[in-house]
Short mmCIF file of C-alpha atoms in Angstrom, two decimals:
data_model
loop_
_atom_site.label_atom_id
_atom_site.label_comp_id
_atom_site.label_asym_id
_atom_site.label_seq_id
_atom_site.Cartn_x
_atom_site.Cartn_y
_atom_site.Cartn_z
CA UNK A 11 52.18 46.32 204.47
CA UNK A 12 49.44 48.50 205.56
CA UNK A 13 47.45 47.98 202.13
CA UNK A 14 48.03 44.50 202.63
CA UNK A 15 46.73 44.46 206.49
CA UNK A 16 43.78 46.43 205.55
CA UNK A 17 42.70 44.18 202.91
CA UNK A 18 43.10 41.25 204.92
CA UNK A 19 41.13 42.82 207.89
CA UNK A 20 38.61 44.32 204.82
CA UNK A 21 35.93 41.90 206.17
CA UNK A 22 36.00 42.45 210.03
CA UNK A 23 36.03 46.27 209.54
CA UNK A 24 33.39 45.77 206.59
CA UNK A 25 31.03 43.97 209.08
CA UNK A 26 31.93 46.72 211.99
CA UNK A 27 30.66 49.34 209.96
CA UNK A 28 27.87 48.02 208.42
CA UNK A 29 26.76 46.87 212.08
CA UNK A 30 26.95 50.34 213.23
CA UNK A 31 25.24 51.59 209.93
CA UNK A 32 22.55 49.23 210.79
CA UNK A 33 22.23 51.08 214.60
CA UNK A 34 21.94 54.32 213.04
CA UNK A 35 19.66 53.45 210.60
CA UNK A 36 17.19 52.06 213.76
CA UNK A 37 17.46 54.73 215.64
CA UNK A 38 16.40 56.79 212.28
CA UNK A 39 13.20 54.69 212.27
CA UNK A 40 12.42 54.15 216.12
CA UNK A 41 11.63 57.22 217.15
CA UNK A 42 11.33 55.78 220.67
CA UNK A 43 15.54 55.61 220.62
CA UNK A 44 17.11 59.48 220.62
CA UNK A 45 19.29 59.74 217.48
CA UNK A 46 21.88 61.92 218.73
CA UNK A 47 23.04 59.87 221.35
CA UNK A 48 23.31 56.87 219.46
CA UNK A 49 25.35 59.28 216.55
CA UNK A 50 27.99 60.08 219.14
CA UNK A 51 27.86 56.33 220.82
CA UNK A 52 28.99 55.49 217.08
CA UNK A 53 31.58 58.01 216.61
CA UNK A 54 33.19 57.45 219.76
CA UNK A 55 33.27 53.74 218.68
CA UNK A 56 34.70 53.80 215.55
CA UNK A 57 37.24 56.01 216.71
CA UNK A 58 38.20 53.38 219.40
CA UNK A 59 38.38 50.95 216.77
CA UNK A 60 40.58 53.21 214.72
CA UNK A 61 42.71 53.18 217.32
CA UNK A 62 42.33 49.78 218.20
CA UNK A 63 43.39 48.65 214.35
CA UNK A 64 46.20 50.99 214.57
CA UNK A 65 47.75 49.39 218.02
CA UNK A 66 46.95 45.99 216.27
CA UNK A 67 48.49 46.85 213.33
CA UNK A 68 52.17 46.80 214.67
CA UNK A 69 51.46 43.76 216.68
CA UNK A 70 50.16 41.29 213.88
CA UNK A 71 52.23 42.48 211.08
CA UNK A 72 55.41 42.13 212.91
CA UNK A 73 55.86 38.30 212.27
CA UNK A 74 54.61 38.75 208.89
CA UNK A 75 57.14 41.92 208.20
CA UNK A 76 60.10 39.60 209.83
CA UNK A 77 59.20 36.68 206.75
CA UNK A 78 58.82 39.15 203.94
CA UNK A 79 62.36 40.48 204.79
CA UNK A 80 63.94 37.19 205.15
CA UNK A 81 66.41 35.95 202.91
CA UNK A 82 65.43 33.32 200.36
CA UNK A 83 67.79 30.39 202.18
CA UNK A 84 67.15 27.93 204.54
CA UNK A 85 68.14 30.21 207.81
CA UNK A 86 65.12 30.61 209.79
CA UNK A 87 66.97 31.78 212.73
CA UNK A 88 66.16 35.41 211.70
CA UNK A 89 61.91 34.70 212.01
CA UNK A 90 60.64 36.84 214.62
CA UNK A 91 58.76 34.75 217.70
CA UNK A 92 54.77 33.87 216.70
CA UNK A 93 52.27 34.92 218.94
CA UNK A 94 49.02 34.04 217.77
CA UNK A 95 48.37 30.49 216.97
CA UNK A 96 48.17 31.11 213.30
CA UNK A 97 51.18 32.23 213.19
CA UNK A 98 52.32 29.19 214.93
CA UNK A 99 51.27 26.98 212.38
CA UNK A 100 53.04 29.03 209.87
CA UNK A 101 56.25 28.47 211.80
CA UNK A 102 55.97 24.98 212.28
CA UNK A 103 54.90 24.65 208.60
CA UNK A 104 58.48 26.38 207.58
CA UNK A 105 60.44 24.36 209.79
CA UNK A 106 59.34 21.65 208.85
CA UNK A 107 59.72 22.38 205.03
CA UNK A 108 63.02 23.56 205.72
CA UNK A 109 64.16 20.71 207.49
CA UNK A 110 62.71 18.62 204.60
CA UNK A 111 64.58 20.73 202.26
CA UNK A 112 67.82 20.64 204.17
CA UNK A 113 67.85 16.59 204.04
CA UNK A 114 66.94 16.85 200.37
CA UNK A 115 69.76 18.88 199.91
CA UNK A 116 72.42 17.11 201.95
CA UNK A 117 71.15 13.32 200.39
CA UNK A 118 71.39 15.18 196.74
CA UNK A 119 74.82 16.93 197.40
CA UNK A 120 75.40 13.26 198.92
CA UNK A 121 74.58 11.28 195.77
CA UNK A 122 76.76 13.95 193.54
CA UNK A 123 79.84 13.68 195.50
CA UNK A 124 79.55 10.24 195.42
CA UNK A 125 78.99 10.25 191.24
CA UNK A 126 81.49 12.55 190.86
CA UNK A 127 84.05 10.11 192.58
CA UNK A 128 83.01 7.31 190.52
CA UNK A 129 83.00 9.05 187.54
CA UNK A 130 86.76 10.51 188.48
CA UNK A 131 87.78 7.00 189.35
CA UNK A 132 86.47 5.39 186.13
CA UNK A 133 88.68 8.36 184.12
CA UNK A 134 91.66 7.13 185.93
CA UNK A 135 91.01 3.93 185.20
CA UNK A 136 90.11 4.11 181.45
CA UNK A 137 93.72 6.40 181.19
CA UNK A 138 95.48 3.14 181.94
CA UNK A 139 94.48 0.93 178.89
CA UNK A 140 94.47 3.93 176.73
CA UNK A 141 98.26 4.37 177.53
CA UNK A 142 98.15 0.65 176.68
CA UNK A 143 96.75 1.29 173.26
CA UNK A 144 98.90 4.51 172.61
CA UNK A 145 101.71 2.01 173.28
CA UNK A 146 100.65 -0.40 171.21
CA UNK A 147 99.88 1.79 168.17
CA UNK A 148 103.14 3.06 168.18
CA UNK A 149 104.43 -0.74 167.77
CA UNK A 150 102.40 -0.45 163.93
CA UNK A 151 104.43 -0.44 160.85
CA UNK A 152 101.55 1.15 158.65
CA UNK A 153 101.49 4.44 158.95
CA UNK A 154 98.21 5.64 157.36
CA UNK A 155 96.89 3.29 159.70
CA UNK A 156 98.77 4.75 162.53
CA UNK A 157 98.36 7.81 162.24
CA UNK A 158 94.10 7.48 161.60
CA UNK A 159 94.64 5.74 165.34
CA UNK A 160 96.63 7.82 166.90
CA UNK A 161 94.04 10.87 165.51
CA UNK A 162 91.24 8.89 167.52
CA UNK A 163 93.59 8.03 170.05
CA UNK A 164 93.96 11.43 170.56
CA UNK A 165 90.17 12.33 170.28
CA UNK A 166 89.29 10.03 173.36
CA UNK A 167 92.31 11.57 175.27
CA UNK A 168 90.95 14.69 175.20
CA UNK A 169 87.74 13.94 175.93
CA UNK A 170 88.69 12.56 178.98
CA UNK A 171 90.50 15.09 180.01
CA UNK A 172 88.13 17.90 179.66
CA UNK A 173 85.77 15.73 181.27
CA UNK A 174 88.32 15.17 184.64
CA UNK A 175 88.93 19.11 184.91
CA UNK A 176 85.47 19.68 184.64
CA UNK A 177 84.92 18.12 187.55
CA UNK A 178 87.96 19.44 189.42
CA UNK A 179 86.88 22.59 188.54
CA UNK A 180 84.08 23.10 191.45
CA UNK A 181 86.96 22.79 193.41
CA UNK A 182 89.90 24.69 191.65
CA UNK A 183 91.03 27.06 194.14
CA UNK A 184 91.89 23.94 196.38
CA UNK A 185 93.96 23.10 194.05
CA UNK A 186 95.58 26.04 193.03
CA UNK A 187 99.93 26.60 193.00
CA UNK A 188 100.90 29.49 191.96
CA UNK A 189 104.71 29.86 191.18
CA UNK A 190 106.74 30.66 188.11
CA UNK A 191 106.06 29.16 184.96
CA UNK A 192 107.57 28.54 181.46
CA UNK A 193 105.33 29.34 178.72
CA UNK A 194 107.54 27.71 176.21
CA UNK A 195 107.69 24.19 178.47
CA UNK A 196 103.82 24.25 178.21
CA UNK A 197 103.14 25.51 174.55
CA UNK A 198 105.67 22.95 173.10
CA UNK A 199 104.37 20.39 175.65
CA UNK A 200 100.76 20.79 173.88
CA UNK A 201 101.95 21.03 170.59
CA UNK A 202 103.58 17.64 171.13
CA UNK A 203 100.88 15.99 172.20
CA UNK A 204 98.77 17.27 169.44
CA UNK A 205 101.36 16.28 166.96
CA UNK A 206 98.69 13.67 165.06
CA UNK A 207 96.10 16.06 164.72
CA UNK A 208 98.30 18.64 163.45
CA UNK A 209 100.34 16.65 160.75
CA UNK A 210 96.94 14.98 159.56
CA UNK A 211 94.83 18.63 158.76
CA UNK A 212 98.50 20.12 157.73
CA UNK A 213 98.52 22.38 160.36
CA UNK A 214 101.74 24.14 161.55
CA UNK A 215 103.12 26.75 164.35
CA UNK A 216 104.52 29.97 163.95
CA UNK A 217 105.66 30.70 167.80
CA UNK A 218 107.61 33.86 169.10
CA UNK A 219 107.85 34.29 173.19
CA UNK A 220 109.08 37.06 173.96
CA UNK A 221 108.24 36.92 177.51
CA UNK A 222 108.38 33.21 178.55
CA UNK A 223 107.54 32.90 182.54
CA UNK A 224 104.60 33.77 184.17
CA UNK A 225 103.39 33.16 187.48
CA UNK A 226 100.42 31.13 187.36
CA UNK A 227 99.52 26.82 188.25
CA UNK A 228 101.08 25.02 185.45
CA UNK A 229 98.89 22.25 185.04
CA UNK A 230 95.41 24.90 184.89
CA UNK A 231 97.52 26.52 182.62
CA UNK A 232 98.54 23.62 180.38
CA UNK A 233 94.61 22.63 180.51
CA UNK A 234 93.72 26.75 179.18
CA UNK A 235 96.47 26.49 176.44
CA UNK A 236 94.88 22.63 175.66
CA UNK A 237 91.82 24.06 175.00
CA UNK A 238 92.69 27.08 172.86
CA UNK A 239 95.02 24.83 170.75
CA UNK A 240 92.17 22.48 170.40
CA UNK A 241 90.00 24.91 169.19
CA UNK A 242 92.50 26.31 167.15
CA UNK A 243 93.32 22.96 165.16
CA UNK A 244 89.86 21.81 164.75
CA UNK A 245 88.77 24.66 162.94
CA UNK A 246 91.81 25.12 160.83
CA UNK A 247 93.34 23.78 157.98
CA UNK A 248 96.20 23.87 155.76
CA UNK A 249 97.56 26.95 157.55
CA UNK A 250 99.65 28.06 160.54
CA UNK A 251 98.83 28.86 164.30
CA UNK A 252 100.64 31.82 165.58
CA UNK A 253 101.18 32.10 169.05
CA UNK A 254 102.98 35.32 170.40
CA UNK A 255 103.86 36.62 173.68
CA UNK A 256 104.89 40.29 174.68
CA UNK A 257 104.22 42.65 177.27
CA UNK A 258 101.59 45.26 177.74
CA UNK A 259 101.60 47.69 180.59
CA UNK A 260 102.97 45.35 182.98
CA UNK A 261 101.49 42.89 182.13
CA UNK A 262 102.21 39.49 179.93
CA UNK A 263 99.81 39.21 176.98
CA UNK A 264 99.96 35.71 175.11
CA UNK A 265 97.98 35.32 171.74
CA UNK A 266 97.00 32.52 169.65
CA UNK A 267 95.97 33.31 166.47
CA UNK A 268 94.80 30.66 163.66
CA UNK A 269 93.01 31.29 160.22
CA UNK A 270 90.34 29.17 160.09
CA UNK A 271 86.62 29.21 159.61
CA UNK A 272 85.72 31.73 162.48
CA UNK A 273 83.53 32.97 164.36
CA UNK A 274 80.26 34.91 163.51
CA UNK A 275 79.41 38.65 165.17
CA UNK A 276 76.64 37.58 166.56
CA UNK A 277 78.18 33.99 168.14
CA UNK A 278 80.77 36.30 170.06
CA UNK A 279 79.06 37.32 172.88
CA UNK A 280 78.06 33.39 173.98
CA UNK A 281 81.05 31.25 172.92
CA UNK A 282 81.50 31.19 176.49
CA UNK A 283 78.55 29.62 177.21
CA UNK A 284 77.69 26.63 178.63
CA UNK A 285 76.89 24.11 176.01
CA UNK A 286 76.71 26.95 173.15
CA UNK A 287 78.40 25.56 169.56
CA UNK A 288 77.55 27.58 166.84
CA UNK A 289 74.50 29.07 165.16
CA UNK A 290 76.48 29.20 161.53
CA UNK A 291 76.95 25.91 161.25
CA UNK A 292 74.34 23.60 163.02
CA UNK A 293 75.56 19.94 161.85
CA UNK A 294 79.10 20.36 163.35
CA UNK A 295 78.66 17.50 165.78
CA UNK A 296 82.40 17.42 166.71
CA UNK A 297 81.25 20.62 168.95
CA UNK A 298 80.67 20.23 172.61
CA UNK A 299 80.13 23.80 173.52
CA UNK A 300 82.52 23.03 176.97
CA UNK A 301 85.69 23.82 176.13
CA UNK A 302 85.78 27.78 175.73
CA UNK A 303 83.47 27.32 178.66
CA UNK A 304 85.79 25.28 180.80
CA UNK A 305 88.71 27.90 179.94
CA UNK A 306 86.57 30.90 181.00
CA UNK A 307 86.27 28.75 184.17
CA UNK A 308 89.29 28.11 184.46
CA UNK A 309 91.37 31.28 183.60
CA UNK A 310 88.85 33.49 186.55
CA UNK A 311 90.49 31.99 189.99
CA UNK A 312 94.02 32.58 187.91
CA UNK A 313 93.12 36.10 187.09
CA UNK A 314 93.83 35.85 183.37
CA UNK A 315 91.21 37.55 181.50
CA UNK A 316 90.58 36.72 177.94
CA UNK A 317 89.54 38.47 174.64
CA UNK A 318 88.24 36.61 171.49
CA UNK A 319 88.56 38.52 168.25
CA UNK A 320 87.53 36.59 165.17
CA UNK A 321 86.20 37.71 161.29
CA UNK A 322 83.91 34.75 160.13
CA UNK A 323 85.62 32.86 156.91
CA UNK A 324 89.33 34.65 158.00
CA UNK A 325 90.27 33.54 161.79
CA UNK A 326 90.11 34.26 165.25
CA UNK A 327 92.53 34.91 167.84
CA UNK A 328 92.32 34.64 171.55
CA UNK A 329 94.40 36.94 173.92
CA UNK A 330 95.27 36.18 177.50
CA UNK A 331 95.99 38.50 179.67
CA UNK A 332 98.00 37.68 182.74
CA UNK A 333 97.99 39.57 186.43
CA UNK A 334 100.05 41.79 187.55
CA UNK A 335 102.33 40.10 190.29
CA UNK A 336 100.51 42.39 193.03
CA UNK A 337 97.79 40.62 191.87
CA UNK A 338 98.32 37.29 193.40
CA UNK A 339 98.30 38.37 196.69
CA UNK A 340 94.32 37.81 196.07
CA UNK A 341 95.30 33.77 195.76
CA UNK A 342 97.91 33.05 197.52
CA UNK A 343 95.45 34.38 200.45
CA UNK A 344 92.81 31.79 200.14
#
């Protein structure tokens, strides 16, 4: 801050000293004025100015020193008191970019909320005529074109539904109920749901639990093992998806395992990215990048951490690992 105040004062104390150059140099010339005097007038007032800058230092940088070490939000409760009328204006320049900032702010956060519950209530609403059609499909009697139905069917269900929980998810620990929960119920659940899919790419399971509660929220859950088994089918075929459960130091480790196209070395670090598909195969456009994303999001507040292992051309398999029940003293405090 000192550089800083000196080069902003450069001019003032340029000008000073120059001026008293300018004495000297007069008295040099004049030999009329005595020089000696006039040497130790000059000393005496530069050294008063020293002192002078030194005093003013403290007092004009203080207002300055109080915005350099404030925070980059819009609290500007922490702004020490202007003095000077410059330093006035800056005030009154903040506050009122704050302000402007703050109503900017609240009307955008505004308009979001209010998108977000449209766009929730429109999900809702689009669910009931797709039960409608799932209904009706089931009524066919042709079952190649059933089943290509029920595979699209199926394609706009889940669509939907990773769309809903990605909105819910801003607000997931309000939502959050932890208690015990059955594995099995929510594996087979899936599975069932994604019956379609599976019978159309030949794709079957290979499941052995052999620790089948855990204490997590069900439906978060469901929406984590949704995704992985998603994943897991679209990239496989002909083959089987193994999904194990045992227990590791306490703690309940459930794997899914397929063999499909995998994942390259280099992808593994950002496949839970926001958005990120794949930089192996560029004209997948069944890709949205959001689902490993959403799971990441949504396996945090739960405290299940999870490890992606894949070979590209051989498979990949995804371990979750599930707290400790000490653990969930973290959640069922908030």
């Amino acid at each position: 801050m000192i550089g800083k105040y000196l080069a902003e004062r450069f001019s003032w104390i340029t000008f000073y000293i120059l001026l008293h150059l300018f004495i000297i140099f007069v008295a040099y010339l004049d030999s009329a004025i005595p020089l000696r005097p006039i040497l130790y007038i000059v000393f005496l007032s530069l050294l008063m100015f020293s002192m002078f800058l030194i005093f003013r230092y403290k007092k004009e940088t203080y207002f300055y020193k109080s915005l350099e070490a404030r925070e980059d939000n819009l609290d500007i409760t922490n702004i020490a008191e202007p003095e000077s009328p410059f330093e006035k204006i800056i005030e009154n320049c903040i506050i009122n970019q704050t302000e402007l900032l703050k109503r900017s702010a609240a009307t955008g956060q505004m308009t979001l909320e209010q998108e977000k519950d449209e766009l929730l209530s429109w999900i809702h609403e689009v669910k009931t005529p797709l039960t409608a059609m799932h209904l009706m499909i089931d009524r066919l009697d042709d079952e190649l074109l059933k089943s290509h139905l029920t595979y699209e069917w199926l394609r706009i269900h889940l669509l939907l539904d990773q769309q809903l929980h990605q909105r819910r998810m801003p607000f997931i620990e309000n939502d959050l109920y932890i208690e015990k929960t059955d594995l099995e119920t929510i594996i087979f659940d899936e599975i069932k749901t994604l019956r379609s899919w599976c019978i159309q790419k030949r794709i079957g399971f290979d499941i052995q639990l052999d620790v089948t509660e855990v204490l997590s929220d069900a439906k978060w859950l469901a929406f984590i093992m949704r995704q992985l088994l998603t994943n897991s089918i679209k990239y496989s075929e002909n083959s089987d998806i193994m999904i194990y459960s045992h227990e590791r130091a306490g703690q309940t480790v459930l794997e899914v395992q397929d063999s499909g196209r995998g994942i390259d070395p280099k992808d593994l670090t950002r496949i839970f990215d926001k958005g990120f598909t794949s930089t192996t195969n560029h004209r997948d456009s069944a890709a949205t990048g959001m689902g490993l994303y959403l799971t990441k999001n949504a396996a945090e507040p739960l405290f299940i951490s999870i490890n992606v292992k894949s070979e590209l051309g051989t498979g990949t398999t995804v371990t979750l690992t599930f707290p400790k029940r000490n653990d969930f003293v973290n959640i069922t405090s908030m």
